[in-house]
Amino acid sequence: MTDPATLPYRPCAGVMLLNRKGEVFVGQRFDTTIEAWQMPQGGIDPGEDALDAAYRELWEETGVVRAAVELIAAPDEELQYDLPDDLIGKVWKGKWRGQRQRWFLFRLTAGDEAIDIATAEPEFRAWRWIAADQLPDVIVPFKRALYIRLLELFAPHLARAGS
C-alpha cells in the first residue's frame, strides 16, 4: 500500500451558497449511507481557474447557473483536509491523500426553483437550507475542522447575510 504521506492533495473548489435569509445550501451525497451533508465542491481541472471551477461545480451538483448567483467573498487562503486511512486508495483511484480547496461564498439571487439536483450526473439525493453555524454538526467528521475554519473566514459576510 502507498504511504498516504507521499500522495498529493487534490486541487478543489468549494461553494458556500446562501439564500436570501442567509441560510446555507447542503446536499446529502448519493455515495454514502451515513447521515452527512456537504456543500458543493469538486476538482479543479488542469488549466482551470478556481473560480470557474466553483461555478462549474455549483452547476454540475445543484443545477444553479452562474447568472443566478453573485460572488460575495473569495478568500486567498487554501484549506485542506486528509482522508481517513480507510478511504485512501478507495476514492479518486488512490491518487490523492485529501483535498486542498479554494472556497467561494455565493448568494443565490434567484429562488429555490433555480436548484435542481437531478443533474446529468447527480451527486446529491437530497438538499436543504441550514443555519451556517450548523455546518460543523452535519459534515463528515474528517472535514469538520475545515468547515469551522471556513465559518471563521466567512464570518463577517455571514453576519450581514442574515440581516
mmCIF file of C-alpha atoms in Angstrom:
data_model
loop_
_atom_site.group_PDB
_atom_site.id
_atom_site.type_symbol
_atom_site.label_atom_id
_atom_site.label_comp_id
_atom_site.label_asym_id
_atom_site.label_seq_id
_atom_site.Cartn_x
_atom_site.Cartn_y
_atom_site.Cartn_z
ATOM 1 C CA MET A 1 0.000 0.000 0.000
ATOM 2 C CA THR A 2 1.148 3.513 -0.792
ATOM 3 C CA ASP A 3 2.164 5.686 2.140
ATOM 4 C CA PRO A 4 -0.549 8.403 2.313
ATOM 5 C CA ALA A 5 2.078 10.987 3.312
ATOM 6 C CA THR A 6 3.639 10.652 -0.156
ATOM 7 C CA LEU A 7 0.369 11.347 -2.003
ATOM 8 C CA PRO A 8 -0.525 14.877 -3.154
ATOM 9 C CA TYR A 9 -3.693 16.799 -2.330
ATOM 10 C CA ARG A 10 -6.390 17.035 -4.994
ATOM 11 C CA PRO A 11 -6.948 20.654 -6.131
ATOM 12 C CA CYS A 12 -10.559 21.535 -5.488
ATOM 13 C CA ALA A 13 -13.064 24.398 -5.441
ATOM 14 C CA GLY A 14 -15.878 24.671 -2.923
ATOM 15 C CA VAL A 15 -19.010 26.800 -2.763
ATOM 16 C CA MET A 16 -20.909 28.102 0.234
ATOM 17 C CA LEU A 17 -24.249 29.103 -1.292
ATOM 18 C CA LEU A 18 -26.510 31.391 0.724
ATOM 19 C CA ASN A 19 -30.193 32.099 0.218
ATOM 20 C CA ARG A 20 -31.816 35.466 0.924
ATOM 21 C CA LYS A 21 -32.244 34.547 4.616
ATOM 22 C CA GLY A 22 -28.513 33.840 4.991
ATOM 23 C CA GLU A 23 -29.021 30.065 5.214
ATOM 24 C CA VAL A 24 -26.523 27.681 3.612
ATOM 25 C CA PHE A 25 -27.220 25.039 0.947
ATOM 26 C CA VAL A 26 -26.192 21.499 1.883
ATOM 27 C CA GLY A 27 -26.656 18.297 -0.052
ATOM 28 C CA GLN A 28 -26.681 14.664 1.014
ATOM 29 C CA ARG A 29 -24.409 12.598 -1.210
ATOM 30 C CA PHE A 30 -25.598 9.512 -3.086
ATOM 31 C CA ASP A 31 -22.363 7.624 -2.413
ATOM 32 C CA THR A 32 -22.653 7.457 1.363
ATOM 33 C CA THR A 33 -25.041 5.767 3.737
ATOM 34 C CA ILE A 34 -24.189 7.961 6.715
ATOM 35 C CA GLU A 35 -26.304 10.964 7.674
ATOM 36 C CA ALA A 36 -23.852 13.558 6.407
ATOM 37 C CA TRP A 37 -24.382 16.703 4.377
ATOM 38 C CA GLN A 38 -21.911 18.876 2.499
ATOM 39 C CA MET A 39 -21.641 21.987 0.393
ATOM 40 C CA PRO A 40 -20.951 21.770 -3.358
ATOM 41 C CA GLN A 41 -17.315 21.092 -4.143
ATOM 42 C CA GLY A 42 -15.186 19.315 -6.678
ATOM 43 C CA GLY A 43 -11.929 19.050 -8.517
ATOM 44 C CA ILE A 44 -10.278 21.835 -10.447
ATOM 45 C CA ASP A 45 -9.454 20.634 -13.953
ATOM 46 C CA PRO A 46 -5.897 21.158 -15.269
ATOM 47 C CA GLY A 47 -5.567 24.752 -16.510
ATOM 48 C CA GLU A 48 -8.932 25.751 -14.986
ATOM 49 C CA ASP A 49 -9.260 28.826 -12.780
ATOM 50 C CA ALA A 50 -10.542 28.065 -9.249
ATOM 51 C CA LEU A 51 -13.475 30.480 -9.584
ATOM 52 C CA ASP A 52 -14.513 28.967 -12.913
ATOM 53 C CA ALA A 53 -14.302 25.528 -11.283
ATOM 54 C CA ALA A 54 -16.544 26.760 -8.455
ATOM 55 C CA TYR A 55 -19.189 27.976 -10.923
ATOM 56 C CA ARG A 56 -18.924 24.684 -12.849
ATOM 57 C CA GLU A 57 -19.195 22.518 -9.747
ATOM 58 C CA LEU A 58 -22.156 24.546 -8.497
ATOM 59 C CA TRP A 59 -23.941 23.936 -11.801
ATOM 60 C CA GLU A 60 -22.945 20.251 -12.027
ATOM 61 C CA GLU A 61 -24.121 19.484 -8.482
ATOM 62 C CA THR A 62 -27.092 21.819 -7.973
ATOM 63 C CA GLY A 63 -28.230 22.913 -11.432
ATOM 64 C CA VAL A 64 -27.681 26.548 -10.375
ATOM 65 C CA VAL A 65 -26.321 28.630 -13.255
ATOM 66 C CA ARG A 66 -23.751 31.423 -12.926
ATOM 67 C CA ALA A 67 -26.348 34.102 -13.717
ATOM 68 C CA ALA A 68 -28.407 33.033 -10.660
ATOM 69 C CA VAL A 69 -25.658 33.818 -8.104
ATOM 70 C CA GLU A 70 -23.498 36.706 -7.013
ATOM 71 C CA LEU A 71 -19.969 36.313 -5.663
ATOM 72 C CA ILE A 72 -19.687 37.717 -2.132
ATOM 73 C CA ALA A 73 -16.232 36.579 -0.999
ATOM 74 C CA ALA A 74 -13.235 34.606 -2.229
ATOM 75 C CA PRO A 75 -10.530 34.288 0.444
ATOM 76 C CA ASP A 76 -6.979 33.644 -0.736
ATOM 77 C CA GLU A 77 -6.430 31.051 1.993
ATOM 78 C CA GLU A 78 -6.366 27.495 0.723
ATOM 79 C CA LEU A 79 -7.867 24.934 3.094
ATOM 80 C CA GLN A 80 -7.110 21.243 3.142
ATOM 81 C CA TYR A 81 -8.202 18.006 4.715
ATOM 82 C CA ASP A 82 -6.861 14.457 4.815
ATOM 83 C CA LEU A 83 -8.996 11.447 4.037
ATOM 84 C CA PRO A 84 -9.324 8.883 6.822
ATOM 85 C CA ASP A 85 -6.961 5.923 6.343
ATOM 86 C CA ASP A 86 -9.822 3.589 5.408
ATOM 87 C CA LEU A 87 -10.777 5.787 2.431
ATOM 88 C CA ILE A 88 -7.292 6.326 0.987
ATOM 89 C CA GLY A 89 -6.990 4.101 -2.039
ATOM 90 C CA LYS A 90 -10.781 3.760 -2.343
ATOM 91 C CA VAL A 91 -11.713 7.232 -3.589
ATOM 92 C CA TRP A 92 -10.167 9.105 -6.519
ATOM 93 C CA LYS A 93 -8.461 5.872 -7.632
ATOM 94 C CA GLY A 94 -5.943 6.206 -4.800
ATOM 95 C CA LYS A 95 -4.219 9.232 -6.370
ATOM 96 C CA TRP A 96 -4.812 11.730 -3.524
ATOM 97 C CA ARG A 97 -4.443 11.882 0.260
ATOM 98 C CA GLY A 98 -7.156 14.508 0.591
ATOM 99 C CA GLN A 99 -8.094 17.838 -0.914
ATOM 100 C CA ARG A 100 -6.699 21.359 -0.940
ATOM 101 C CA GLN A 101 -9.564 23.706 -1.531
ATOM 102 C CA ARG A 102 -10.287 27.267 -2.589
ATOM 103 C CA TRP A 103 -13.683 28.340 -1.278
ATOM 104 C CA PHE A 104 -16.124 30.899 -2.618
ATOM 105 C CA LEU A 105 -19.151 32.486 -0.971
ATOM 106 C CA PHE A 106 -22.084 32.997 -3.331
ATOM 107 C CA ARG A 107 -25.581 34.349 -2.772
ATOM 108 C CA LEU A 108 -28.444 32.834 -4.735
ATOM 109 C CA THR A 109 -30.192 35.765 -6.419
ATOM 110 C CA ALA A 110 -32.976 33.557 -7.763
ATOM 111 C CA GLY A 111 -35.417 31.495 -5.712
ATOM 112 C CA ASP A 112 -35.308 27.820 -4.780
ATOM 113 C CA GLU A 113 -36.673 26.968 -8.237
ATOM 114 C CA ALA A 114 -33.125 27.592 -9.564
ATOM 115 C CA ILE A 115 -31.951 24.476 -7.694
ATOM 116 C CA ASP A 116 -32.313 21.113 -9.416
ATOM 117 C CA ILE A 117 -30.152 18.322 -8.013
ATOM 118 C CA ALA A 118 -31.390 15.907 -10.715
ATOM 119 C CA THR A 119 -28.389 16.880 -12.853
ATOM 120 C CA ALA A 120 -26.721 14.918 -15.666
ATOM 121 C CA GLU A 121 -24.527 13.125 -13.108
ATOM 122 C CA PRO A 122 -26.325 13.600 -9.783
ATOM 123 C CA GLU A 123 -24.225 13.737 -6.618
ATOM 124 C CA PHE A 124 -26.915 14.622 -4.081
ATOM 125 C CA ARG A 125 -30.025 12.620 -3.169
ATOM 126 C CA ALA A 126 -31.486 15.427 -1.045
ATOM 127 C CA TRP A 127 -30.821 19.068 -0.214
ATOM 128 C CA ARG A 128 -31.869 21.672 2.326
ATOM 129 C CA TRP A 129 -31.045 25.086 3.771
ATOM 130 C CA ILE A 130 -29.446 25.231 7.230
ATOM 131 C CA ALA A 131 -28.050 27.895 9.528
ATOM 132 C CA ALA A 132 -24.324 28.396 8.898
ATOM 133 C CA ASP A 133 -23.436 27.535 12.496
ATOM 134 C CA GLN A 134 -24.931 24.044 11.977
ATOM 135 C CA LEU A 135 -22.386 23.149 9.274
ATOM 136 C CA PRO A 136 -19.797 21.517 11.570
ATOM 137 C CA ASP A 137 -22.550 19.309 13.026
ATOM 138 C CA VAL A 138 -23.759 17.864 9.705
ATOM 139 C CA ILE A 139 -20.468 17.279 7.838
ATOM 140 C CA VAL A 140 -18.417 14.077 7.968
ATOM 141 C CA PRO A 141 -16.007 14.257 10.923
ATOM 142 C CA PHE A 142 -12.832 14.414 8.801
ATOM 143 C CA LYS A 143 -13.999 17.693 7.193
ATOM 144 C CA ARG A 144 -15.229 19.321 10.428
ATOM 145 C CA ALA A 145 -12.097 21.400 11.132
ATOM 146 C CA LEU A 146 -12.127 22.713 7.559
ATOM 147 C CA TYR A 147 -15.779 23.785 7.873
ATOM 148 C CA ILE A 148 -15.055 25.515 11.195
ATOM 149 C CA ARG A 149 -12.208 27.456 9.569
ATOM 150 C CA LEU A 150 -14.446 28.312 6.634
ATOM 151 C CA LEU A 151 -17.035 29.763 9.023
ATOM 152 C CA GLU A 152 -14.284 31.917 10.540
ATOM 153 C CA LEU A 153 -13.184 33.158 7.093
ATOM 154 C CA PHE A 154 -16.732 34.000 6.033
ATOM 155 C CA ALA A 155 -17.942 35.277 9.453
ATOM 156 C CA PRO A 156 -18.096 38.998 8.519
ATOM 157 C CA HIS A 157 -20.166 38.201 5.429
ATOM 158 C CA LEU A 158 -22.393 35.700 7.197
ATOM 159 C CA ALA A 159 -23.207 38.218 9.934
ATOM 160 C CA ARG A 160 -24.512 40.600 7.248
ATOM 161 C CA ALA A 161 -26.182 37.912 5.143
ATOM 162 C CA GLY A 162 -28.977 37.163 7.561
ATOM 163 C CA SER A 163 -29.881 40.761 8.295
#
